[in-house]
Amino acid sequence: MGKILGFMLLWRLLGNPFLAILVLLVIVYLLDRRFVGIFPSLTKPFKRMGRISKLRTQIGMNPSDVSSKHELARLLIERKKDDEALKLLLSIQPQSEDSAEFWDDLGTVYLRQGNIGEGEACILKALEMNPRVKYGQPYLRLAEVYKHSDRAKAVEYVHRFQEIHSSSCEGYYLLGMMYKSLDRKEEARAAFQESIDIYRSLPKYKKRQERKWAVLSMIKK
């Protein structure tokens, strides 16, 4: 009812229903970005492109800059530029043998290129170095790979992820999504409910951080 009244008021003020809808959408987007965070950032892709350009320049001036190459590879993975990312990662492998983040990034590229065995081996190596690397999300990446071909293995990886995120709204939301993809509807519903329950028990200063996942859990439930 409030949205309808708001729309009617904007229509009267602006004199154009399409403009009123546009303004209402902008308001909803701004409120979401401020308080929830479900909608994607419109500025993030431009910031990422700017950062990629800057890193390319830095690497051109200093080809031995390992940290810049790794950061550029991660940004290219986000853009699904896997071939270029793989070349960068392989070029810094001798200097990155002790980095769990490096092995996870390398494994991610291999998985997306269809090299499942090599990708899984790299990611498991990362998790062996640091089971909480990237907040345990490599476990979900592996579960996603096996959700059709080996459901038992997929569920095992989901459970390993769950062990890390025993009190996280995001963790239970991602767990619910994985169970949903495995067609385990009751477990998915229980995970979404756990995400909601955790959110309700959080102190105020933590709720802003976890609100997005609680809202998404309510929608998916």
Tab-separated table of C-alpha atoms in Angstrom:
chain	number	residue	atom	x	y	z
A	1	MET	CA	0.000	0.000	0.000
A	2	GLY	CA	2.829	2.396	0.877
A	3	LYS	CA	4.509	1.836	-2.490
A	4	ILE	CA	1.227	2.488	-4.321
A	5	LEU	CA	0.657	5.722	-2.394
A	6	GLY	CA	4.238	6.758	-3.044
A	7	PHE	CA	3.818	6.061	-6.743
A	8	MET	CA	0.556	8.018	-6.905
A	9	LEU	CA	2.167	10.960	-5.123
A	10	LEU	CA	5.149	10.948	-7.482
A	11	TRP	CA	2.788	10.697	-10.460
A	12	ARG	CA	0.910	13.767	-9.316
A	13	LEU	CA	4.109	15.703	-8.597
A	14	LEU	CA	5.871	14.776	-11.835
A	15	GLY	CA	2.836	14.516	-14.111
A	16	ASN	CA	4.246	11.433	-15.874
A	17	PRO	CA	3.681	7.813	-14.743
A	18	PHE	CA	6.828	6.490	-16.453
A	19	LEU	CA	8.994	9.147	-14.822
A	20	ALA	CA	7.331	8.369	-11.495
A	21	ILE	CA	8.193	4.669	-11.885
A	22	LEU	CA	11.802	5.561	-12.753
A	23	VAL	CA	12.150	7.816	-9.698
A	24	LEU	CA	10.577	5.147	-7.480
A	25	LEU	CA	13.026	2.536	-8.772
A	26	VAL	CA	15.958	4.862	-8.105
A	27	ILE	CA	14.734	5.446	-4.554
A	28	VAL	CA	14.326	1.686	-3.957
A	29	TYR	CA	17.811	1.056	-5.369
A	30	LEU	CA	19.418	3.736	-3.179
A	31	LEU	CA	17.644	2.458	-0.060
A	32	ASP	CA	18.750	-1.083	-0.840
A	33	ARG	CA	22.367	-0.053	-1.364
A	34	ARG	CA	22.291	1.893	1.900
A	35	PHE	CA	20.544	-0.599	4.165
A	36	VAL	CA	20.461	-4.073	2.553
A	37	GLY	CA	22.759	-4.617	-0.420
A	38	ILE	CA	20.837	-7.107	-2.580
A	39	PHE	CA	21.140	-5.096	-5.785
A	40	PRO	CA	24.587	-5.028	-7.424
A	41	SER	CA	26.683	-1.895	-7.327
A	42	LEU	CA	26.453	0.079	-10.562
A	43	THR	CA	29.859	1.613	-9.995
A	44	LYS	CA	31.806	-1.560	-9.133
A	45	PRO	CA	32.407	-2.687	-12.771
A	46	PHE	CA	33.815	0.733	-13.651
A	47	LYS	CA	36.045	0.768	-10.569
A	48	ARG	CA	37.247	-2.731	-11.443
A	49	MET	CA	38.067	-1.713	-15.007
A	50	GLY	CA	39.979	1.287	-13.715
A	51	ARG	CA	41.912	-0.915	-11.315
A	52	ILE	CA	42.693	-3.418	-14.089
A	53	SER	CA	44.050	-0.628	-16.276
A	54	LYS	CA	46.195	0.682	-13.430
A	55	LEU	CA	47.563	-2.773	-12.652
A	56	ARG	CA	48.445	-3.384	-16.294
A	57	THR	CA	50.431	-0.166	-16.266
A	58	GLN	CA	52.199	-1.112	-13.029
A	59	ILE	CA	53.108	-4.548	-14.374
A	60	GLY	CA	54.355	-3.015	-17.611
A	61	MET	CA	56.720	-0.845	-15.601
A	62	ASN	CA	57.695	-3.657	-13.208
A	63	PRO	CA	57.176	-7.139	-14.736
A	64	SER	CA	58.407	-8.814	-11.520
A	65	ASP	CA	55.599	-7.332	-9.383
A	66	VAL	CA	54.039	-10.551	-8.075
A	67	SER	CA	51.346	-8.946	-5.903
A	68	SER	CA	50.073	-6.796	-8.783
A	69	LYS	CA	49.970	-9.809	-11.100
A	70	HIS	CA	47.991	-11.798	-8.554
A	71	GLU	CA	45.542	-8.972	-7.974
A	72	LEU	CA	45.099	-8.537	-11.724
A	73	ALA	CA	44.483	-12.265	-12.111
A	74	ARG	CA	41.767	-12.145	-9.426
A	75	LEU	CA	40.042	-9.231	-11.158
A	76	LEU	CA	40.230	-11.048	-14.497
A	77	ILE	CA	38.668	-14.119	-12.873
A	78	GLU	CA	35.793	-11.881	-11.729
A	79	ARG	CA	35.394	-10.795	-15.355
A	80	LYS	CA	35.635	-14.441	-16.515
A	81	LYS	CA	38.813	-13.716	-18.477
A	82	ASP	CA	40.140	-17.124	-17.496
A	83	ASP	CA	42.800	-17.645	-20.172
A	84	GLU	CA	44.572	-14.399	-19.343
A	85	ALA	CA	44.176	-15.009	-15.618
A	86	LEU	CA	45.728	-18.478	-15.958
A	87	LYS	CA	48.778	-17.112	-17.753
A	88	LEU	CA	49.318	-14.574	-14.987
A	89	LEU	CA	48.882	-17.142	-12.226
A	90	LEU	CA	51.290	-19.605	-13.819
A	91	SER	CA	53.845	-16.833	-14.225
A	92	ILE	CA	53.868	-16.190	-10.460
A	93	GLN	CA	53.558	-19.800	-9.286
A	94	PRO	CA	57.229	-20.142	-8.211
A	95	GLN	CA	56.801	-17.150	-5.871
A	96	SER	CA	53.316	-18.162	-4.663
A	97	GLU	CA	53.730	-21.783	-3.585
A	98	ASP	CA	52.927	-20.903	0.044
A	99	SER	CA	49.790	-18.861	-0.710
A	100	ALA	CA	46.427	-20.556	-0.129
A	101	GLU	CA	44.717	-17.734	-2.051
A	102	PHE	CA	46.946	-18.415	-5.055
A	103	TRP	CA	46.102	-22.131	-5.160
A	104	ASP	CA	42.391	-21.420	-4.828
A	105	ASP	CA	42.501	-18.887	-7.671
A	106	LEU	CA	44.457	-21.314	-9.855
A	107	GLY	CA	42.025	-24.124	-9.054
A	108	THR	CA	39.054	-21.907	-9.829
A	109	VAL	CA	40.397	-21.157	-13.299
A	110	TYR	CA	41.063	-24.832	-13.972
A	111	LEU	CA	37.535	-25.761	-12.874
A	112	ARG	CA	35.974	-23.167	-15.158
A	113	GLN	CA	38.066	-24.448	-18.060
A	114	GLY	CA	36.765	-27.964	-17.484
A	115	ASN	CA	39.972	-29.339	-15.961
A	116	ILE	CA	38.158	-30.743	-12.921
A	117	GLY	CA	40.913	-32.983	-11.566
A	118	GLU	CA	43.583	-30.306	-11.619
A	119	GLY	CA	41.191	-27.690	-10.298
A	120	GLU	CA	40.047	-29.831	-7.381
A	121	ALA	CA	43.647	-30.719	-6.492
A	122	CYS	CA	44.663	-27.051	-6.407
A	123	ILE	CA	41.674	-26.017	-4.297
A	124	LEU	CA	42.169	-28.882	-1.845
A	125	LYS	CA	45.795	-27.806	-1.521
A	126	ALA	CA	44.607	-24.286	-0.684
A	127	LEU	CA	42.182	-25.652	1.924
A	128	GLU	CA	44.882	-27.853	3.408
A	129	MET	CA	47.043	-24.762	3.894
A	130	ASN	CA	44.138	-22.768	5.314
A	131	PRO	CA	40.698	-24.387	5.791
A	132	ARG	CA	39.171	-20.900	6.133
A	133	VAL	CA	40.688	-19.442	2.988
A	134	LYS	CA	38.126	-17.102	1.417
A	135	TYR	CA	35.757	-17.951	4.280
A	136	GLY	CA	35.504	-21.578	3.171
A	137	GLN	CA	33.739	-20.781	-0.104
A	138	PRO	CA	36.106	-23.037	-2.109
A	139	TYR	CA	34.171	-25.951	-0.554
A	140	LEU	CA	30.969	-24.663	-2.180
A	141	ARG	CA	32.777	-24.219	-5.474
A	142	LEU	CA	33.767	-27.882	-5.379
A	143	ALA	CA	30.252	-28.904	-4.320
A	144	GLU	CA	28.847	-27.023	-7.315
A	145	VAL	CA	31.126	-28.976	-9.646
A	146	TYR	CA	29.996	-32.352	-8.311
A	147	LYS	CA	26.311	-31.657	-7.629
A	148	HIS	CA	25.229	-33.631	-10.723
A	149	SER	CA	28.024	-36.167	-11.206
A	150	ASP	CA	28.721	-37.138	-7.574
A	151	ARG	CA	26.094	-35.932	-5.114
A	152	ALA	CA	27.698	-37.687	-2.144
A	153	LYS	CA	30.907	-35.753	-2.694
A	154	ALA	CA	28.949	-32.522	-3.214
A	155	VAL	CA	27.168	-32.983	0.110
A	156	GLU	CA	30.469	-33.775	1.832
A	157	TYR	CA	31.922	-30.468	0.635
A	158	VAL	CA	28.768	-28.658	1.755
A	159	HIS	CA	29.145	-30.121	5.238
A	160	ARG	CA	32.777	-29.002	5.402
A	161	PHE	CA	31.655	-25.514	4.520
A	162	GLN	CA	28.956	-25.660	7.167
A	163	GLU	CA	31.534	-26.541	9.848
A	164	ILE	CA	33.245	-23.213	9.172
A	165	HIS	CA	30.047	-21.151	9.035
A	166	SER	CA	28.159	-22.434	12.042
A	167	SER	CA	26.920	-18.947	13.003
A	168	SER	CA	26.848	-16.967	9.757
A	169	CYS	CA	23.725	-15.798	7.888
A	170	GLU	CA	25.693	-15.824	4.649
A	171	GLY	CA	26.990	-19.312	5.345
A	172	TYR	CA	23.531	-20.772	5.900
A	173	TYR	CA	22.116	-18.919	2.885
A	174	LEU	CA	24.823	-20.397	0.643
A	175	LEU	CA	24.257	-23.767	2.266
A	176	GLY	CA	20.528	-23.499	1.523
A	177	MET	CA	21.220	-22.610	-2.098
A	178	MET	CA	23.477	-25.626	-2.466
A	179	TYR	CA	20.901	-27.953	-0.900
A	180	LYS	CA	18.285	-26.437	-3.216
A	181	SER	CA	20.431	-27.194	-6.257
A	182	LEU	CA	20.767	-30.773	-4.975
A	183	ASP	CA	16.943	-30.947	-4.758
A	184	ARG	CA	17.109	-31.451	-0.992
A	185	LYS	CA	14.222	-29.117	-0.278
A	186	GLU	CA	13.755	-29.756	3.434
A	187	GLU	CA	17.443	-29.243	4.205
A	188	ALA	CA	17.406	-26.077	2.065
A	189	ARG	CA	14.376	-24.715	3.909
A	190	ALA	CA	16.001	-25.493	7.271
A	191	ALA	CA	19.226	-23.732	6.234
A	192	PHE	CA	17.334	-20.616	5.116
A	193	GLN	CA	15.407	-20.598	8.397
A	194	GLU	CA	18.649	-20.930	10.362
A	195	SER	CA	20.020	-17.915	8.480
A	196	ILE	CA	16.940	-15.905	9.478
A	197	ASP	CA	17.121	-17.067	13.098
A	198	ILE	CA	20.795	-16.152	13.361
A	199	TYR	CA	20.067	-12.677	11.995
A	200	ARG	CA	17.382	-12.092	14.614
A	201	SER	CA	19.836	-12.989	17.384
A	202	LEU	CA	22.613	-10.681	16.179
A	203	PRO	CA	23.481	-7.407	17.906
A	204	LYS	CA	22.533	-4.256	15.982
A	205	TYR	CA	26.050	-3.498	14.775
A	206	LYS	CA	26.256	-6.935	13.089
A	207	LYS	CA	22.827	-6.867	11.464
A	208	ARG	CA	23.822	-4.412	8.733
A	209	GLN	CA	26.605	-6.764	7.653
A	210	GLU	CA	24.352	-9.841	7.509
A	211	ARG	CA	21.034	-8.235	6.459
A	212	LYS	CA	21.449	-9.008	2.776
A	213	TRP	CA	21.730	-12.742	3.428
A	214	ALA	CA	18.814	-12.795	5.859
A	215	VAL	CA	16.572	-11.027	3.315
A	216	LEU	CA	17.653	-13.384	0.542
A	217	SER	CA	16.961	-16.339	2.836
A	218	MET	CA	13.442	-15.019	3.460
A	219	ILE	CA	12.887	-14.735	-0.292
A	220	LYS	CA	14.232	-18.210	-1.074
A	221	LYS	CA	12.461	-19.911	1.792
